[in-house]
Amino acid sequence: MSGLSEFYKKELKILLKNAAMLCIIGLLLNIVPAYIAQKLGAPIWLDTIGTIFVAVIGGYLPGILIGFLTNLINAVLVDFSFIYYSVISVWIALISTYFYNKGFLYRFRTLWPLFFIFPLVATIFDRMISWVLEGELKGNFMSGLCIEFFDKGAVLCLVLLIFNLMPKRWRSALRIAFWQQKPLSRDEALKTKNLECRTVSIRTKMIMIIVGAMILVSAVSTLISAVLYHNYMVSEYSHTAQKVAYETSKLLDASRLDEYAEKNFEDQDYRQIKRDMLLIRSTTPHIEYLYVYKILDNGCKVIFDIEQPGTQPDAPGDIIPFDEDFMPYVDRLKRGEQIEPIISNDRFGWLLTVYEPIKFRGQTVAYVGTDIRMSHILKNEVGFLIQLVFLFLGFLVLSLFLIIAFVDYSLIFPINSMALRTSEFAFSNKSEIDKNVERIKELDIHTGDEIEHLYDIFLEMMDSSRQYTSEIQAQKDRISKMQHSMIVVLADMVESRDENTGMHIHKTAEYVRIILEKMKQMGLHKDFITDKYITNVVNSAPLHDIGKIRIPDQILNKPGKLTDEEFAIMKSHAAAGGEMIEKVIKQVPDSSFLKEAKSIAAYHHEKWNGTGYPYGLAGEDIPFSARVMAVADVFDALVSKRIYKPQMPIEKAFSIIREGSGTHFDPEVVDVFFAAREQIQSTKEMFDRITDEQEKMNGLNGAEIMS
């Protein structure tokens, strides 16, 4: 384990080194060309070269990180407003990575859509940000789009040039991947990540949960920020209104308030105070109304009333009834108390009102009232929230892709890799099993958490399964060999009763094998001619004459021609063989081997034209294995020596088989038989040599006995 730890430490160092190198390259490509363009007074910025380059080389997360870091550095060193433009860099990184992954960034002819997408995205976001920061849209949209078109066009050309000049091995080395297992190729990674699930993948579920959580946290944070900012703005505007009210109260002579109300415009002091109040209101932003009221039992008596231009102020001395929103405060106002700012929505509009008491001999004789429209505060709050969204949008996207990368490399790739390689697991033979277990071991998952623990247990289970499967396979092979040996012994016992058929079961089985393997080689009947099918048919071929066990010896070994009655009895061996094997099938119903044995035994004397026996089947109604056996059986009977006939020349036998095509035999089987003629002939010659040697040995043994 220490060796592995050292290996992973080295791997991590290489990853961090490449990541640092890529970050430095990306930041330099963003900052240096932009600085040069600014110094030269060029009408373009060239500040996204590094973002696009890193997104192409490293992927989503590094590209977003470089775009965000570039704007953060500019915000710290140049102007804080740069941080708002990180959303543009983030979108450019996302689009660049997507187009690269789709294979559109390798050459200019597939790159052209970005010459329109990047300027459009940059211009739209730039206009939105300028509106948020400055409260208005400055400049013409089309002129901004044209500038962005030249800027992003130059950036894309430079990125494409750098990308193609960089050696491929450098690009591969700098691509950032946080593998916690054996790295997968791009195609393997896509296949593993997009592994089909019954409903929704863990990756999708986790992304949905994460996005939902981020939205919830963002919504709660925004709500809290909005409430805090609202309270702050109300406090700030209240402080401003309080200050205005206080400055206004110092202009007044508290002892002459009733005199001001009666003489008003006739009094020079009154006119001067009103001019001063107008000046205070006009020089203080957002002050809607400025007035002086004396609180009476039946309402407010107007002393001064400074309204916005174009509106009719209340006349001095008028009595204004209390608005409903002020009723809770009337008693306190009558007592001359200091009251907190009031937010009301009445006939004068949605207002923030501040009252400043005017004292005379320690008693409150009137109030200076200052009104600020809440719409001014609301406008600032909306602007603040939008700025907040733009401020954190880039950071939120960066966080999201950081979490997605963590989920992919720590969870999805390890789990799906195990699932994918397990789904490809084959138990056909020991070498295949060993190969598949080694492929799972090659994953080398080292997440250091429950996933790695699951992987270790999974490997232990695979090793145990391999041993168990090997034992089962060995036992199966032994049973299969025993079964085949018993079949051959049984068939030999039947054949030994027939003095006419020396080695017939072995020769016909070999001819059947040659025909079927040739068919597989030629690609015929791919749906069922498999290695397993060939094995089943070849192993069951020796049982094709098993029904002869019911035929009397005098008929079976008669040297001359059989009578019609005797031939009828001889023909019954086919049906008898099928019935015998059927009884065995009832005991072992799932044996495909026995089903083929029954087909061969019962139907190998059927003819293509329907004139065969025992059932008179025709064409494709005859089981395929029986059609193959028919050719092999007749050919061996023709070329083999019997008590009642000599051995037929092989050319004559081939001629008879050809003549029987379409009448006795399946034409397709005959064609394949002739396609394998050389192999058939060499096999026949091999068996002839074996037969000759056996006859010589039998002759020598007989001579020894006679002597």
XYZ file of C-alpha atoms in Angstrom:
707
model
C 0.000 0.000 0.000
C 2.927 2.341 0.653
C 4.021 1.857 -2.961
C 0.554 2.748 -4.169
C 0.450 5.796 -1.896
C 3.738 7.039 -3.349
C 2.364 6.488 -6.833
C -0.767 8.517 -6.088
C 1.233 11.257 -4.406
C 3.343 11.526 -7.536
C 0.190 11.506 -9.671
C -1.334 14.293 -7.527
C 1.842 16.386 -7.816
C 1.723 16.090 -11.604
C -1.958 17.082 -11.601
C -1.337 20.131 -9.398
C 1.675 21.116 -11.489
C -0.335 20.911 -14.717
C -3.269 22.781 -13.137
C -0.966 25.571 -11.921
C 0.698 25.752 -15.334
C -2.655 25.935 -17.099
C -3.885 28.667 -14.712
C -0.759 30.759 -15.249
C -1.008 30.387 -19.028
C -4.716 31.260 -18.971
C -4.276 34.356 -16.776
C -1.346 35.614 -18.847
C -3.290 35.130 -22.087
C -6.198 37.097 -20.600
C -4.236 39.939 -19.015
C -1.178 40.589 -21.238
C -2.956 40.960 -24.641
C -5.654 43.085 -22.957
C -2.979 45.362 -21.452
C -1.192 45.715 -24.808
C -4.462 46.484 -26.607
C -5.290 49.153 -23.998
C -1.849 50.774 -24.268
C -2.092 50.836 -28.061
C -5.564 52.354 -27.885
C -7.049 49.507 -29.901
C -10.898 49.422 -30.012
C -10.888 45.793 -28.851
C -10.154 44.190 -25.460
C -8.609 40.736 -26.135
C -9.396 39.789 -22.522
C -10.928 36.333 -23.090
C -8.123 34.545 -24.991
C -7.012 32.653 -21.879
C -10.583 31.806 -20.855
C -11.378 30.175 -24.192
C -7.981 28.470 -24.457
C -8.157 26.972 -20.950
C -11.797 25.906 -21.493
C -10.728 24.073 -24.665
C -7.664 22.448 -23.105
C -8.892 21.800 -19.571
C -12.684 21.577 -19.742
C -15.606 23.350 -18.096
C -14.227 23.845 -14.585
C -10.750 25.238 -15.444
C -12.251 27.549 -18.106
C -14.839 28.953 -15.685
C -12.170 29.312 -12.983
C -9.827 31.316 -15.233
C -12.639 33.596 -16.400
C -13.710 34.235 -12.813
C -10.151 34.748 -11.514
C -9.319 37.219 -14.309
C -12.271 39.439 -13.422
C -11.521 39.084 -9.705
C -7.915 40.259 -10.235
C -9.088 43.212 -12.346
C -11.697 44.048 -9.697
C -9.007 44.170 -6.988
C -6.320 45.959 -8.999
C -8.301 48.178 -11.410
C -12.018 48.654 -10.738
C -14.451 46.669 -8.613
C -17.056 46.793 -11.398
C -14.981 44.179 -13.271
C -16.349 41.513 -10.921
C -19.808 41.937 -12.443
C -18.451 41.067 -15.885
C -17.318 37.620 -14.676
C -20.725 36.329 -15.835
C -19.653 37.035 -19.443
C -16.411 35.091 -18.976
C -18.313 32.203 -17.404
C -20.712 31.949 -20.357
C -17.850 32.157 -22.854
C -16.070 29.310 -21.017
C -19.240 27.187 -21.027
C -19.886 27.727 -24.743
C -16.224 27.126 -25.669
C -16.060 23.814 -23.799
C -19.359 22.649 -25.267
C -18.258 23.398 -28.835
C -14.879 21.736 -28.251
C -16.511 18.583 -26.866
C -18.745 18.477 -29.944
C -15.650 18.660 -32.177
C -16.336 22.155 -33.597
C -13.156 23.895 -32.412
C -10.551 21.919 -34.329
C -10.699 23.909 -37.558
C -11.975 27.224 -38.849
C -14.791 25.868 -41.057
C -16.604 24.426 -38.008
C -15.700 27.383 -35.772
C -17.685 30.113 -37.543
C -20.904 29.950 -35.413
C -18.910 31.222 -32.423
C -18.063 34.420 -34.353
C -21.734 35.316 -33.903
C -22.578 33.604 -30.603
C -19.766 35.154 -28.534
C -20.394 38.790 -29.628
C -24.142 38.401 -29.088
C -23.731 36.930 -25.593
C -21.086 39.491 -24.606
C -23.127 42.461 -25.894
C -26.359 41.375 -24.205
C -24.689 40.850 -20.829
C -22.630 44.042 -21.195
C -25.797 46.078 -21.766
C -27.517 44.447 -18.816
C -24.555 45.068 -16.509
C -24.162 48.697 -17.597
C -27.869 49.251 -16.927
C -27.517 47.691 -13.458
C -24.426 49.700 -12.564
C -25.362 53.056 -14.090
C -29.155 52.864 -14.052
C -29.449 53.500 -17.792
C -28.495 52.014 -21.157
C -25.601 53.890 -22.712
C -24.415 53.518 -26.261
C -25.987 51.846 -29.267
C -26.583 48.080 -29.212
C -25.462 47.538 -32.815
C -22.259 49.541 -32.388
C -21.444 47.508 -29.263
C -22.200 44.307 -31.170
C -19.844 45.306 -34.001
C -17.002 46.033 -31.557
C -17.601 42.684 -29.836
C -17.651 40.969 -33.238
C -14.147 42.224 -34.070
C -12.887 41.542 -30.542
C -14.190 37.972 -30.270
C -13.234 37.249 -33.873
C -9.624 38.239 -33.158
C -9.705 36.219 -29.909
C -10.990 33.076 -31.650
C -8.383 33.319 -34.402
C -5.594 33.677 -31.839
C -6.917 30.737 -29.793
C -7.159 28.545 -32.900
C -3.595 29.518 -33.875
C -2.193 28.760 -30.404
C -4.166 25.504 -30.201
C -2.856 24.200 -33.539
C 0.749 25.307 -32.891
C 0.836 23.596 -29.492
C 2.100 19.972 -29.676
C -0.649 17.425 -29.117
C 1.180 15.813 -26.199
C 1.282 19.210 -24.441
C -2.465 19.606 -24.919
C -3.043 16.125 -23.516
C -0.740 16.756 -20.554
C -2.449 20.037 -19.636
C -5.995 18.669 -19.795
C -7.241 18.642 -16.218
C -9.009 15.558 -14.908
C -9.413 14.595 -11.253
C -9.238 10.845 -11.739
C -9.430 8.690 -8.636
C -9.027 5.535 -10.698
C -7.245 4.490 -13.866
C -7.905 7.347 -16.355
C -10.465 6.565 -19.033
C -10.210 7.593 -22.660
C -12.615 10.267 -23.917
C -14.915 7.684 -25.527
C -14.813 5.462 -22.427
C -15.571 8.449 -20.196
C -18.601 9.466 -22.281
C -19.898 5.898 -22.348
C -19.367 5.522 -18.601
C -20.903 8.874 -17.676
C -23.967 8.296 -19.864
C -24.586 4.731 -18.740
C -28.285 4.034 -19.264
C -30.433 3.782 -16.133
C -33.956 2.529 -15.620
C -35.242 5.946 -14.513
C -32.895 8.754 -13.420
C -29.142 8.429 -12.874
C -27.426 9.256 -9.572
C -25.553 12.023 -11.387
C -28.787 13.692 -12.507
C -30.350 13.259 -9.073
C -27.334 14.762 -7.313
C -27.115 17.664 -9.752
C -30.835 18.314 -9.250
C -30.395 18.214 -5.459
C -27.326 20.461 -5.610
C -28.952 22.947 -7.974
C -32.101 22.920 -5.846
C -30.063 23.487 -2.695
C -28.088 26.301 -4.350
C -31.298 27.941 -5.559
C -32.816 27.617 -2.076
C -29.722 29.000 -0.382
C -29.526 31.792 -2.968
C -33.204 32.624 -2.488
C -32.892 32.692 1.310
C -29.656 34.694 1.105
C -31.249 37.117 -1.340
C -34.303 37.510 0.901
C -32.138 38.147 3.947
C -29.967 40.569 1.944
C -33.080 42.328 0.637
C -34.498 42.737 4.155
C -31.180 43.964 5.550
C -30.649 46.311 2.627
C -34.232 47.608 2.935
C -33.706 48.347 6.614
C -30.379 49.956 5.821
C -31.863 52.146 3.078
C -34.802 53.185 5.268
C -32.324 54.023 8.017
C -30.090 56.020 5.638
C -32.974 57.915 4.037
C -34.513 58.494 7.465
C -31.203 59.932 8.635
C -31.095 62.229 5.585
C -34.688 63.331 6.135
C -33.988 63.857 9.846
C -31.000 66.017 9.004
C -33.056 68.089 6.531
C -35.834 68.501 9.086
C -33.360 69.524 11.762
C -31.652 72.117 9.484
C -35.083 73.469 8.561
C -36.149 73.763 12.214
C -33.159 76.025 12.880
C -34.447 78.499 10.284
C -37.657 79.068 12.233
C -38.494 81.361 15.125
C -40.667 79.083 17.243
C -42.415 82.059 18.889
C -43.737 83.387 15.555
C -45.278 80.256 14.062
C -48.876 81.519 14.379
C -47.769 84.866 12.953
C -46.195 83.071 9.950
C -49.450 81.240 9.362
C -51.495 84.461 9.396
C -49.226 86.931 7.561
C -47.406 84.440 5.351
C -46.412 86.126 2.075
C -46.808 89.610 3.542
C -44.003 88.887 5.973
C -40.447 89.273 4.677
C -39.067 86.719 7.150
C -41.660 84.179 5.971
C -40.634 84.642 2.348
C -36.941 84.269 3.234
C -37.590 81.099 5.234
C -39.564 79.634 2.337
C -36.708 80.432 -0.077
C -34.257 78.728 2.278
C -36.542 75.695 2.584
C -36.798 75.499 -1.216
C -33.023 75.583 -1.441
C -32.662 72.810 1.158
C -35.195 70.590 -0.610
C -33.715 71.165 -4.090
C -30.178 70.408 -2.953
C -31.134 67.227 -1.096
C -31.793 64.219 -3.360
C -35.068 62.334 -3.139
C -36.850 64.833 -0.816
C -40.408 64.935 -2.107
C -42.130 67.259 0.421
C -40.848 69.641 3.081
C -43.363 71.327 5.397
C -44.067 72.704 8.863
C -47.262 71.613 10.632
C -48.791 72.547 13.955
C -50.672 69.621 15.479
C -54.224 70.442 16.592
C -57.085 68.293 17.841
C -58.861 68.371 14.471
C -55.823 68.019 12.202
C -52.566 69.599 11.101
C -52.388 73.382 10.706
C -50.164 74.361 7.752
C -47.344 76.816 8.536
C -45.045 76.128 5.554
C -45.583 73.707 2.629
C -42.788 73.205 0.055
C -43.880 70.748 -2.665
C -42.395 69.626 -5.958
C -42.636 72.057 -8.888
C -45.914 71.739 -10.765
C -47.923 70.783 -7.666
C -50.244 73.033 -5.626
C -49.050 73.401 -2.014
C -51.437 73.723 0.876
C -51.996 77.314 1.967
C -50.638 78.532 5.318
C -53.342 78.330 7.969
C -55.206 75.442 6.297
C -56.231 72.528 8.481
C -55.393 69.115 6.995
C -57.209 66.080 8.498
C -55.037 63.279 9.859
C -54.428 60.433 7.409
C -55.397 56.968 8.525
C -51.756 55.782 8.627
C -50.977 58.559 11.149
C -53.825 57.810 13.548
C -51.666 55.530 15.777
C -49.258 58.435 16.270
C -51.751 61.324 16.768
C -51.779 61.219 20.579
C -47.996 61.245 20.719
C -47.862 64.091 18.204
C -50.330 66.085 20.290
C -48.121 65.534 23.316
C -45.161 66.815 21.304
C -43.146 63.600 21.490
C -40.374 62.527 19.141
C -41.710 59.714 16.893
C -39.908 57.194 14.699
C -40.033 57.485 10.875
C -43.422 56.540 9.412
C -43.997 54.624 6.165
C -47.455 55.425 4.792
C -49.428 54.848 1.618
C -52.197 57.411 1.392
C -53.517 60.092 -0.943
C -50.033 61.632 -1.155
C -48.469 58.340 -2.260
C -46.110 55.766 -0.774
C -43.912 57.873 1.508
C -41.285 57.713 4.214
C -42.083 60.547 6.653
C -39.818 62.008 9.339
C -41.055 64.540 11.941
C -38.653 66.874 13.795
C -40.177 68.699 16.821
C -39.873 72.522 17.009
C -39.381 73.559 20.657
C -40.344 76.803 22.394
C -39.621 77.140 26.107
C -39.179 73.369 26.341
C -42.495 72.567 24.721
C -43.130 71.189 21.215
C -45.141 73.786 19.304
C -44.932 72.273 15.787
C -43.169 69.735 13.628
C -40.972 69.972 10.540
C -42.107 67.163 8.211
C -39.939 65.619 5.508
C -41.306 63.119 2.958
C -39.264 60.806 0.723
C -40.971 58.621 -1.887
C -40.482 54.911 -1.203
C -40.187 54.332 -4.957
C -36.701 55.872 -4.744
C -35.770 53.342 -2.076
C -37.405 50.495 -4.017
C -35.447 51.433 -7.141
C -32.197 51.282 -5.211
C -33.197 47.940 -3.665
C -33.973 46.426 -7.072
C -30.665 47.694 -8.416
C -28.879 46.221 -5.401
C -30.512 42.815 -5.884
C -29.632 42.728 -9.594
C -26.048 43.685 -8.769
C -26.043 40.924 -6.180
C -27.224 38.420 -8.804
C -24.514 39.441 -11.267
C -21.929 39.550 -8.500
C -22.555 35.953 -7.422
C -23.716 34.383 -10.689
C -20.184 33.613 -11.854
C -19.255 32.272 -8.431
C -22.380 30.098 -8.289
C -21.683 28.579 -11.725
C -18.061 27.958 -10.698
C -19.254 26.276 -7.492
C -21.789 24.178 -9.412
C -19.210 22.833 -11.872
C -16.742 22.235 -9.054
C -19.365 20.083 -7.312
C -20.268 18.322 -10.592
C -16.580 17.499 -11.170
C -16.346 16.143 -7.630
C -19.487 14.025 -8.134
C -18.278 12.726 -11.516
C -14.750 11.762 -10.502
C -15.461 10.620 -6.934
C -18.754 8.830 -7.467
C -20.137 8.461 -10.994
C -17.027 7.291 -12.858
C -15.992 4.704 -10.205
C -19.508 3.252 -9.805
C -20.364 3.244 -13.517
C -16.943 1.831 -14.441
C -17.549 -1.128 -12.142
C -21.097 -1.528 -13.496
C -20.012 -1.300 -17.141
C -17.182 -3.792 -16.852
C -19.334 -6.145 -14.822
C -22.045 -6.003 -17.495
C -19.414 -7.150 -20.031
C -18.369 -10.050 -17.796
C -18.271 -13.378 -19.660
C -18.270 -16.835 -18.085
C -17.666 -18.778 -21.312
C -14.285 -20.174 -20.249
C -11.578 -19.737 -17.637
C -9.402 -17.466 -19.765
C -12.358 -15.133 -20.418
C -13.208 -15.058 -16.717
C -9.590 -14.264 -15.802
C -9.473 -11.583 -18.468
C -12.642 -9.891 -17.180
C -11.503 -9.980 -13.559
C -8.205 -8.376 -14.599
C -10.124 -5.659 -16.489
C -11.994 -4.820 -13.289
C -8.728 -4.800 -11.323
C -7.289 -2.397 -13.905
C -9.833 0.240 -12.783
C -7.648 0.746 -9.687
C -10.241 2.860 -7.844
C -8.658 4.862 -4.994
C -11.276 7.343 -3.774
C -10.291 6.661 -0.162
C -13.922 6.428 0.969
C -16.877 4.025 0.909
C -16.610 3.716 -2.889
C -13.080 2.341 -2.601
C -14.232 0.007 0.174
C -17.057 -1.213 -2.084
C -14.536 -1.718 -4.903
C -12.236 -3.793 -2.660
C -15.130 -5.995 -1.541
C -16.251 -6.256 -5.167
C -12.782 -7.489 -6.189
C -12.764 -10.061 -3.409
C -16.173 -11.275 -4.554
C -14.947 -11.457 -8.171
C -11.918 -13.520 -7.149
C -14.133 -15.883 -5.161
C -16.568 -16.106 -8.065
C -13.702 -16.827 -10.449
C -12.501 -19.738 -8.336
C -16.031 -21.046 -7.878
C -16.792 -20.665 -11.581
C -13.553 -22.414 -12.506
C -14.497 -25.336 -10.286
C -17.982 -25.478 -11.781
C -16.553 -25.290 -15.311
C -14.103 -28.104 -14.563
C -16.916 -30.223 -13.149
C -19.076 -29.371 -16.154
C -16.267 -30.387 -18.519
C -15.864 -33.689 -16.698
C -19.608 -34.360 -16.863
C -19.672 -33.383 -20.548
C -16.780 -35.730 -21.338
C -18.433 -38.497 -19.343
C -21.714 -37.887 -21.162
C -20.043 -37.921 -24.567
C -18.093 -41.076 -23.679
C -21.270 -42.818 -22.546
C -23.010 -41.805 -25.769
C -20.144 -43.119 -27.881
C -20.053 -46.365 -25.873
C -23.814 -46.767 -26.260
C -23.623 -46.026 -29.988
C -20.676 -48.434 -30.345
C -22.727 -51.098 -28.621
C -25.533 -50.587 -31.124
C -23.096 -50.456 -34.028
C -21.331 -53.636 -32.872
C -24.577 -55.538 -33.517
C -24.521 -54.303 -37.114
C -21.702 -56.100 -38.920
C -22.110 -53.731 -41.890
C -21.164 -50.394 -40.229
C -17.538 -50.232 -39.161
C -16.749 -46.824 -37.509
C -19.908 -45.404 -39.075
C -20.848 -43.271 -36.072
C -17.395 -41.654 -35.907
C -17.212 -40.890 -39.603
C -20.723 -39.431 -39.861
C -20.127 -37.237 -36.784
C -16.949 -35.881 -38.375
C -18.697 -35.156 -41.699
C -21.467 -33.350 -39.797
C -18.884 -31.258 -37.995
C -17.160 -30.312 -41.275
C -20.452 -29.259 -42.906
C -21.616 -27.136 -39.942
C -18.268 -25.422 -39.438
C -18.148 -24.600 -43.144
C -21.617 -23.069 -42.865
C -20.500 -20.955 -39.908
C -17.414 -19.892 -41.848
C -19.623 -18.887 -44.808
C -21.912 -16.875 -42.501
C -24.995 -18.998 -43.104
C -27.784 -19.138 -40.498
C -25.990 -16.888 -38.047
C -29.071 -16.880 -35.854
C -28.554 -20.465 -34.715
C -25.325 -21.953 -36.113
C -23.069 -21.172 -33.169
C -20.186 -23.033 -31.556
C -22.593 -24.430 -28.969
C -25.035 -25.605 -31.664
C -22.265 -27.333 -33.616
C -21.039 -29.073 -30.443
C -24.564 -30.253 -29.596
C -25.207 -31.646 -33.095
C -21.791 -33.317 -33.445
C -22.017 -34.880 -29.974
C -25.534 -36.179 -30.660
C -24.733 -37.498 -34.167
C -23.531 -40.933 -32.907
C -27.083 -41.566 -31.641
C -28.684 -41.276 -35.084
C -29.074 -45.078 -35.393
C -29.840 -45.748 -31.703
C -33.225 -47.160 -32.763
C -31.479 -50.164 -34.421
C -31.198 -51.686 -30.981
C -34.810 -52.826 -31.520
C -34.082 -54.452 -34.907
C -33.567 -58.288 -34.849
C -30.055 -59.501 -35.699
C -31.229 -61.620 -38.621
C -32.592 -58.530 -40.332
C -29.858 -56.161 -39.198
C -27.048 -58.402 -40.475
C -28.756 -60.071 -43.441
C -26.149 -60.234 -46.255
C -28.674 -60.165 -49.078
C -31.556 -57.957 -50.072
C -34.282 -57.423 -47.491
C -37.861 -58.395 -48.227
C -40.574 -55.726 -48.083
C -41.606 -56.904 -44.611
C -38.002 -56.922 -43.409
C -37.349 -53.470 -44.892
C -40.448 -52.137 -43.112
C -39.058 -53.432 -39.825
C -35.640 -51.921 -40.634
C -37.223 -48.530 -41.348
C -38.866 -48.524 -37.923
C -35.482 -47.808 -36.295
C -35.828 -44.070 -37.011
C -39.129 -43.653 -35.159
C -37.913 -46.007 -32.429
C -34.778 -43.917 -31.921
C -36.838 -40.717 -31.586
C -39.169 -42.362 -29.054
C -36.269 -43.651 -26.961
C -34.614 -40.236 -26.749
C -37.981 -38.561 -26.063
C -38.279 -40.671 -22.888
C -34.890 -39.346 -21.758
C -35.905 -35.755 -22.589
C -38.871 -36.050 -20.224
C -36.388 -36.701 -17.441
C -34.047 -33.872 -18.560
C -36.383 -31.356 -20.277
C -33.888 -28.482 -20.629
C -31.238 -30.382 -22.575
C -30.681 -28.796 -26.008
C -28.244 -31.628 -26.745
C -30.968 -34.287 -26.366
C -33.396 -32.303 -28.507
C -30.894 -32.336 -31.362
C -30.251 -36.063 -30.766
C -33.996 -36.733 -31.098
C -34.221 -34.669 -34.315
C -31.317 -36.540 -35.880
C -32.454 -40.023 -34.778
C -36.088 -39.550 -35.802
C -35.744 -37.562 -39.042
C -32.378 -38.328 -40.707
C -34.115 -40.616 -43.246
C -36.636 -37.934 -44.295
C -36.182 -36.584 -47.847
C -36.366 -33.020 -49.141
C -39.200 -33.919 -51.546
C -41.276 -35.633 -48.816
C -40.764 -39.277 -49.959
C -38.658 -40.294 -46.954
C -39.604 -42.030 -43.725
C -40.881 -42.406 -41.028
C -43.183 -39.312 -41.238
C -42.870 -38.131 -44.841
C -41.739 -34.614 -43.893
C -40.577 -32.303 -46.672
C -38.377 -29.219 -47.113
C -37.774 -27.024 -44.087
C -40.248 -29.018 -41.993
C -37.366 -31.462 -41.559
C -35.159 -30.333 -38.647
C -31.955 -28.727 -39.888
C -29.613 -31.090 -38.018
C -31.410 -34.079 -39.583
C -30.941 -32.590 -43.060
C -27.194 -32.312 -42.430
C -27.053 -35.848 -41.034
C -28.898 -37.186 -44.111
C -26.054 -36.082 -46.397
C -23.328 -37.352 -44.032
C -25.105 -40.704 -43.495
C -25.723 -41.456 -47.172
C -22.210 -40.375 -48.216
C -20.570 -42.678 -45.664
C -22.855 -45.568 -46.677
C -21.812 -45.075 -50.321
C -18.044 -44.877 -49.771
C -17.864 -47.607 -47.080
C -17.526 -51.361 -47.689
C -20.465 -53.475 -46.524
C -21.138 -57.242 -46.390
C -23.703 -56.851 -49.152
C -21.676 -54.420 -51.382
C -18.165 -53.258 -52.226
C -16.785 -49.755 -51.496
C -18.019 -47.189 -54.060
C -15.488 -44.860 -55.731
C -15.548 -41.431 -54.078
C -16.204 -39.564 -57.333
C -19.292 -41.715 -57.912
C -20.464 -41.046 -54.346
C -20.078 -37.258 -54.814
C -22.015 -37.563 -58.067
C -24.899 -39.369 -56.316
C -25.017 -36.718 -53.570
C -25.190 -33.985 -56.229
C -27.969 -35.818 -58.068
C -29.972 -36.030 -54.822
C -29.880 -32.244 -54.289
C -33.437 -30.921 -54.190
C -35.005 -34.394 -54.094
C -33.336 -36.399 -51.363
C -31.194 -33.642 -49.786
C -31.464 -29.972 -48.801
C -29.805 -28.095 -51.754
C -28.072 -25.674 -49.406
C -26.510 -28.492 -47.369
C -25.311 -30.170 -50.584
C -23.716 -26.900 -51.756
C -21.837 -26.547 -48.472
C -20.866 -30.236 -48.610
C -19.224 -29.647 -51.984
C -17.656 -26.393 -50.755
C -15.897 -28.529 -48.107
C -15.108 -31.321 -50.575
C -11.351 -31.336 -49.992
C -11.763 -31.617 -46.238
C -14.458 -34.310 -46.648
C -12.208 -36.314 -48.967
C -9.139 -36.071 -46.720
C -11.260 -37.109 -43.724
C -12.593 -40.115 -45.647
C -9.021 -41.136 -46.590
C -7.923 -40.817 -42.961
C -10.689 -43.167 -41.817
C -9.802 -45.608 -44.635
C -6.238 -45.813 -43.349
C -7.500 -46.421 -39.812
C -9.833 -49.176 -41.096
C -7.008 -50.828 -43.075
C -4.742 -50.802 -40.044
C -7.490 -52.310 -37.886
C -8.100 -55.091 -40.452
C -4.378 -55.854 -40.558
C -4.271 -55.997 -36.781
C -7.338 -58.265 -36.741
C -5.703 -60.527 -39.375
C -2.497 -60.809 -37.361
C -4.415 -61.566 -34.191
C -6.421 -64.267 -36.042
C -3.250 -65.889 -37.386
C -1.769 -65.972 -33.876
C -4.918 -67.645 -32.567
C -4.864 -70.236 -35.379
C -1.214 -71.002 -34.679
